Short mmCIF file of C-alpha atoms and ligand atoms in Angstrom, two decimals:
data_model
loop_
_atom_site.label_atom_id
_atom_site.label_comp_id
_atom_site.label_asym_id
_atom_site.label_seq_id
_atom_site.Cartn_x
_atom_site.Cartn_y
_atom_site.Cartn_z
CA MET J 89 -35.91 -27.56 -29.70
CA ALA J 90 -32.53 -28.56 -30.42
CA GLN J 91 -29.20 -27.76 -28.45
CA ILE J 92 -26.29 -26.39 -30.41
CA LEU J 93 -22.77 -26.35 -29.37
CA TYR J 94 -20.95 -23.63 -31.19
CA ILE J 95 -17.31 -24.51 -30.33
CA THR J 96 -14.62 -22.12 -31.46
CA ALA J 97 -10.85 -22.58 -30.95
CA HIS J 98 -9.39 -19.20 -32.00
CA PRO J 99 -7.78 -16.24 -30.09
CA HIS J 100 -9.38 -13.68 -32.39
CA ASP J 101 -12.92 -12.72 -33.26
CA ASP J 102 -14.47 -12.40 -36.84
CA SER J 103 -12.82 -8.84 -37.42
CA GLN J 104 -9.45 -10.70 -37.61
CA SER J 105 -10.10 -14.33 -38.51
CA TYR J 106 -11.65 -15.85 -41.64
CA SER J 107 -12.85 -18.86 -39.75
CA MET J 108 -14.54 -16.98 -37.17
CA ALA J 109 -16.19 -14.73 -39.64
CA ALA J 110 -17.31 -17.65 -41.67
CA GLY J 111 -18.48 -19.05 -38.26
CA LYS J 112 -20.33 -15.85 -37.29
CA ALA J 113 -22.23 -15.81 -40.47
CA PHE J 114 -23.19 -19.36 -40.10
CA ILE J 115 -24.29 -19.13 -36.39
CA ASP J 116 -26.06 -15.66 -36.79
CA THR J 117 -28.07 -17.08 -39.68
CA TYR J 118 -28.84 -20.32 -37.75
CA LYS J 119 -30.15 -18.35 -34.89
CA GLN J 120 -32.59 -16.47 -37.28
CA VAL J 121 -33.86 -19.67 -39.00
CA ASN J 122 -33.98 -21.64 -35.92
CA PRO J 123 -35.12 -19.12 -33.14
CA ASN J 124 -36.17 -21.82 -30.77
CA ASP J 125 -32.95 -23.75 -30.59
CA GLU J 126 -30.64 -23.23 -27.82
CA ILE J 127 -27.14 -22.21 -28.86
CA ILE J 128 -24.14 -22.60 -26.28
CA HIS J 129 -20.97 -20.82 -27.45
CA LEU J 130 -17.91 -22.62 -26.08
CA ASP J 131 -14.93 -20.22 -26.72
CA LEU J 132 -12.18 -22.63 -25.87
CA TYR J 133 -9.63 -19.95 -25.48
CA LYS J 134 -11.60 -18.41 -22.53
CA GLU J 135 -13.20 -21.62 -21.12
CA ASN J 136 -11.47 -23.80 -18.52
CA ILE J 137 -10.42 -27.00 -20.66
CA PRO J 138 -8.13 -29.08 -18.36
CA GLN J 139 -5.50 -31.36 -20.23
CA ILE J 140 -5.34 -34.85 -19.14
CA ASP J 141 -2.36 -34.80 -16.62
CA ALA J 142 -1.21 -36.33 -13.64
CA ASP J 143 -3.99 -34.81 -11.22
CA VAL J 144 -6.64 -36.13 -13.74
CA PHE J 145 -5.06 -39.70 -13.92
CA SER J 146 -4.61 -39.98 -10.24
CA GLY J 147 -8.45 -38.62 -9.79
CA TRP J 148 -9.57 -41.30 -12.23
CA GLY J 149 -7.59 -43.76 -10.57
CA LYS J 150 -9.16 -42.95 -7.11
CA LEU J 151 -12.57 -43.21 -8.56
CA ARG J 152 -12.11 -46.59 -10.30
CA SER J 153 -10.70 -48.00 -7.12
CA GLY J 154 -13.91 -47.12 -5.39
CA GLN J 155 -13.24 -43.77 -3.68
CA ALA J 156 -15.84 -40.99 -3.59
CA PHE J 157 -15.49 -37.84 -5.49
CA ASP J 158 -15.07 -36.08 -2.26
CA ASP J 159 -12.11 -38.03 -1.40
CA LEU J 160 -10.12 -36.54 -4.42
CA SER J 161 -7.62 -33.67 -3.75
CA LEU J 162 -8.77 -30.14 -4.71
CA GLU J 163 -6.68 -30.16 -8.08
CA GLU J 164 -8.03 -33.70 -8.83
CA LYS J 165 -11.71 -32.50 -8.01
CA ASP J 166 -11.43 -29.30 -10.07
CA LYS J 167 -10.07 -31.14 -13.07
CA VAL J 168 -12.04 -34.35 -13.20
CA GLY J 169 -15.25 -32.37 -12.25
CA ARG J 170 -14.64 -29.91 -15.16
CA LEU J 171 -13.98 -32.94 -17.45
CA ASN J 172 -17.24 -34.35 -16.59
CA GLU J 173 -19.04 -31.06 -17.05
CA LEU J 174 -17.71 -30.80 -20.52
CA SER J 175 -18.42 -34.35 -21.68
CA ASP J 176 -21.93 -34.21 -20.37
CA GLN J 177 -22.73 -30.96 -22.19
CA PHE J 178 -21.29 -32.53 -25.22
CA VAL J 179 -23.72 -35.53 -24.93
CA ALA J 180 -26.50 -33.30 -24.11
CA ALA J 181 -26.16 -31.37 -27.51
CA ASP J 182 -27.75 -32.35 -30.80
CA LYS J 183 -25.61 -30.48 -33.21
CA TYR J 184 -21.90 -29.43 -33.14
CA ILE J 185 -20.18 -26.58 -35.00
CA PHE J 186 -16.49 -26.43 -34.66
CA VAL J 187 -14.53 -23.41 -35.85
CA THR J 188 -10.80 -23.68 -36.14
CA PRO J 189 -8.03 -22.14 -38.20
CA LEU J 190 -5.53 -24.43 -39.91
CA TRP J 191 -2.32 -24.12 -38.13
CA ASN J 192 0.64 -26.23 -39.09
CA PHE J 193 -1.67 -28.68 -40.95
CA SER J 194 -4.06 -29.09 -37.88
CA PHE J 195 -6.05 -27.21 -35.36
CA PRO J 196 -4.99 -25.21 -32.32
CA PRO J 197 -3.81 -27.39 -29.54
CA ILE J 198 -6.83 -26.29 -27.23
CA MET J 199 -9.11 -28.18 -29.66
CA LYS J 200 -7.21 -31.34 -29.14
CA ALA J 201 -7.71 -30.84 -25.18
CA TYR J 202 -11.41 -30.41 -25.74
CA LEU J 203 -11.76 -33.44 -27.93
CA ASP J 204 -9.91 -35.50 -25.40
CA SER J 205 -12.33 -34.08 -22.74
CA VAL J 206 -15.28 -35.46 -24.55
CA ALA J 207 -13.68 -38.88 -25.75
CA VAL J 208 -15.10 -40.76 -22.70
CA ALA J 209 -16.03 -44.51 -22.62
CA GLY J 210 -19.63 -44.97 -21.59
CA LYS J 211 -20.59 -41.35 -22.76
CA THR J 212 -19.44 -40.75 -26.33
CA PHE J 213 -18.33 -44.37 -27.12
CA LYS J 214 -18.49 -47.68 -25.50
CA TYR J 215 -16.26 -50.91 -25.76
CA THR J 216 -18.05 -54.14 -27.12
CA GLN J 217 -16.45 -57.41 -28.05
CA GLU J 218 -16.66 -56.43 -31.61
CA GLY J 219 -14.56 -53.21 -30.82
CA PRO J 220 -15.62 -49.65 -29.96
CA VAL J 221 -19.08 -48.34 -30.96
CA GLY J 222 -20.21 -44.75 -31.03
CA LEU J 223 -23.01 -43.58 -28.85
CA LEU J 224 -23.80 -40.32 -30.48
CA THR J 225 -25.67 -41.52 -33.38
CA GLY J 226 -28.33 -39.29 -34.87
CA LYS J 227 -26.34 -36.12 -34.07
CA LYS J 228 -24.86 -33.78 -36.77
CA ALA J 229 -21.56 -31.89 -36.77
CA LEU J 230 -20.04 -29.18 -39.08
CA HIS J 231 -16.33 -28.06 -39.14
CA ILE J 232 -15.69 -24.35 -40.55
CA GLN J 233 -11.85 -24.00 -41.19
CA ALA J 234 -9.82 -21.29 -42.72
CA ARG J 235 -6.40 -22.16 -44.38
CA GLY J 236 -4.14 -19.99 -46.28
CA GLY J 237 -3.28 -22.71 -49.01
CA PHE J 238 -5.55 -25.00 -50.81
CA TYR J 239 -6.30 -28.45 -49.41
CA SER J 240 -9.77 -29.44 -50.97
CA GLU J 241 -7.93 -30.96 -53.74
CA GLY J 242 -4.29 -31.12 -55.22
CA PRO J 243 -0.97 -32.06 -53.72
CA ALA J 244 -1.58 -30.41 -50.35
CA ALA J 245 -4.82 -32.57 -49.66
CA GLU J 246 -3.42 -35.23 -47.88
CA LEU J 247 -1.32 -33.06 -45.58
CA GLU J 248 -4.39 -31.59 -43.89
CA MET J 249 -4.95 -33.30 -40.56
CA GLY J 250 -7.30 -30.95 -38.65
CA HIS J 251 -10.52 -31.58 -40.63
CA ARG J 252 -9.42 -35.15 -41.04
CA TYR J 253 -8.87 -35.72 -37.11
CA ILE J 254 -12.36 -34.15 -36.28
CA LYS J 255 -14.03 -36.43 -38.84
CA ILE J 256 -12.45 -39.76 -37.45
CA ILE J 257 -13.19 -38.67 -33.93
CA MET J 258 -17.00 -37.71 -34.81
CA SER J 259 -17.19 -41.06 -36.73
CA PHE J 260 -15.68 -42.74 -33.52
CA PHE J 261 -18.50 -41.19 -31.68
CA GLY J 262 -21.09 -42.56 -33.87
CA ILE J 263 -21.78 -39.26 -35.82
CA PRO J 264 -22.18 -40.42 -39.40
CA SER J 265 -20.87 -37.28 -41.31
CA LEU J 266 -18.99 -34.24 -40.63
CA GLU J 267 -19.75 -31.53 -42.91
CA GLY J 268 -16.95 -29.12 -43.85
CA LEU J 269 -16.87 -25.50 -44.77
CA PHE J 270 -13.42 -24.30 -45.80
CA VAL J 271 -12.34 -20.92 -46.53
CA GLU J 272 -9.10 -21.61 -48.29
CA GLY J 273 -6.26 -20.27 -50.54
CA HIS J 274 -6.34 -16.61 -49.37
CA ASN J 275 -2.67 -16.47 -48.55
CA ALA J 276 -1.70 -18.34 -51.75
CA VAL J 277 -3.68 -15.98 -53.80
CA PRO J 278 -3.90 -12.67 -51.74
CA GLU J 279 -5.42 -10.67 -54.48
CA LYS J 280 -8.47 -12.84 -54.26
CA ALA J 281 -8.56 -12.88 -50.46
CA GLU J 282 -11.70 -10.57 -50.06
CA GLU J 283 -13.53 -12.73 -52.67
CA ILE J 284 -12.69 -15.90 -51.00
CA LYS J 285 -13.92 -14.66 -47.70
CA ALA J 286 -17.12 -13.23 -49.21
CA ASN J 287 -17.82 -16.45 -50.90
CA ALA J 288 -17.25 -18.69 -47.83
CA ILE J 289 -19.58 -16.13 -45.80
CA ASN J 290 -22.27 -16.83 -48.38
CA ARG J 291 -21.92 -20.49 -48.35
CA ALA J 292 -21.93 -20.45 -44.50
CA LYS J 293 -25.19 -18.47 -44.76
CA ASP J 294 -26.76 -20.84 -47.14
CA LEU J 295 -25.75 -23.97 -45.11
CA ALA J 296 -27.25 -22.48 -41.89
CA HIS J 297 -30.64 -22.87 -43.56
CA VAL J 298 -30.44 -26.51 -43.99
CA PHE J 299 -28.03 -27.61 -41.45
C1 LIG D 358 0.65 -20.58 -36.73
C2 LIG D 358 0.08 -20.63 -38.02
C3 LIG D 358 0.34 -21.79 -38.83
C4 LIG D 358 -0.18 -21.79 -40.20
N1 LIG D 358 -0.15 -23.04 -40.74
C5 LIG D 358 -0.71 -23.12 -42.05
C6 LIG D 358 -0.71 -24.30 -42.73
O1 LIG D 358 -0.20 -25.29 -42.32
N2 LIG D 358 -1.10 -24.29 -43.96
C7 LIG D 358 -1.87 -23.22 -44.55
O2 LIG D 358 -2.45 -23.45 -45.74
N3 LIG D 358 -1.89 -22.09 -43.82
C8 LIG D 358 -1.29 -22.07 -42.54
N4 LIG D 358 -1.32 -20.79 -41.81
C9 LIG D 358 -2.29 -19.82 -42.47
C10 LIG D 358 -3.57 -19.82 -41.80
O3 LIG D 358 -4.35 -21.10 -42.18
C11 LIG D 358 -4.46 -18.78 -42.45
O4 LIG D 358 -4.01 -17.50 -42.07
C12 LIG D 358 -5.95 -18.83 -42.04
O5 LIG D 358 -6.74 -17.69 -42.65
C13 LIG D 358 -6.06 -18.99 -40.58
O6 LIG D 358 -7.34 -18.78 -40.02
P1 LIG D 358 -8.04 -17.51 -39.41
O7 LIG D 358 -8.12 -16.48 -40.70
O8 LIG D 358 -9.33 -17.89 -38.93
O9 LIG D 358 -7.10 -17.04 -38.52
C14 LIG D 358 -0.97 -20.62 -40.53
C15 LIG D 358 -1.06 -19.62 -39.82
C16 LIG D 358 -0.61 -19.52 -38.60
C17 LIG D 358 -0.75 -18.25 -37.75
#
């Protein structure tokens, strides 16, 4: 039985969002194909995702200097404890599905806060004399992203920084490849929007059979 983390960074559901619609098609089909897998939905707009702030730095500093977790202030305990939960949950999973819209060439900021919460030395990567090494080898990741323009090829391709960032950080964690499923061009060619969406939903269902 595999554990799947379905991580969505969107304030809307599938009725208003193309990326969430493709994500839902993927995860619903995945559930049917893999009924024994455990799927955990992390809705980042509803979850408590602490940012790395002064409380987190002071809490980490106290732990590094040998103080017990119980010695941390309430704020430090809340935030550092939650960050630990998130990174432990990430390490325990076997497969990751990220769902984000493309906003201003990247993903919503809550996704960055989440990725910061799981980028932890000793858990997702470690430092060696040869440089950092990822610890999540053998896991799989998929990123589903809707974007109004075209970024798969053409002049805008190099401007896209959301998928590229997730790819870099997955590789940093040792995950060899990040698959991408894109719903794109529906704002550029609005008369084809429904067709573009339907096509992406079909691709999402197909991918769920083999992911
Ligand atoms: C705040 C914001 C920023 C956006 N930035 C871009 C962008 O940089 N490039 C682009 O092609 N489309 C951009 N769009 C359009 C969205 O990528 C497009 O509407 C996409 O469908 C959003 O995903 P969703 O349908 O899951 O909400 C932006 C939309 C919003 C609301």
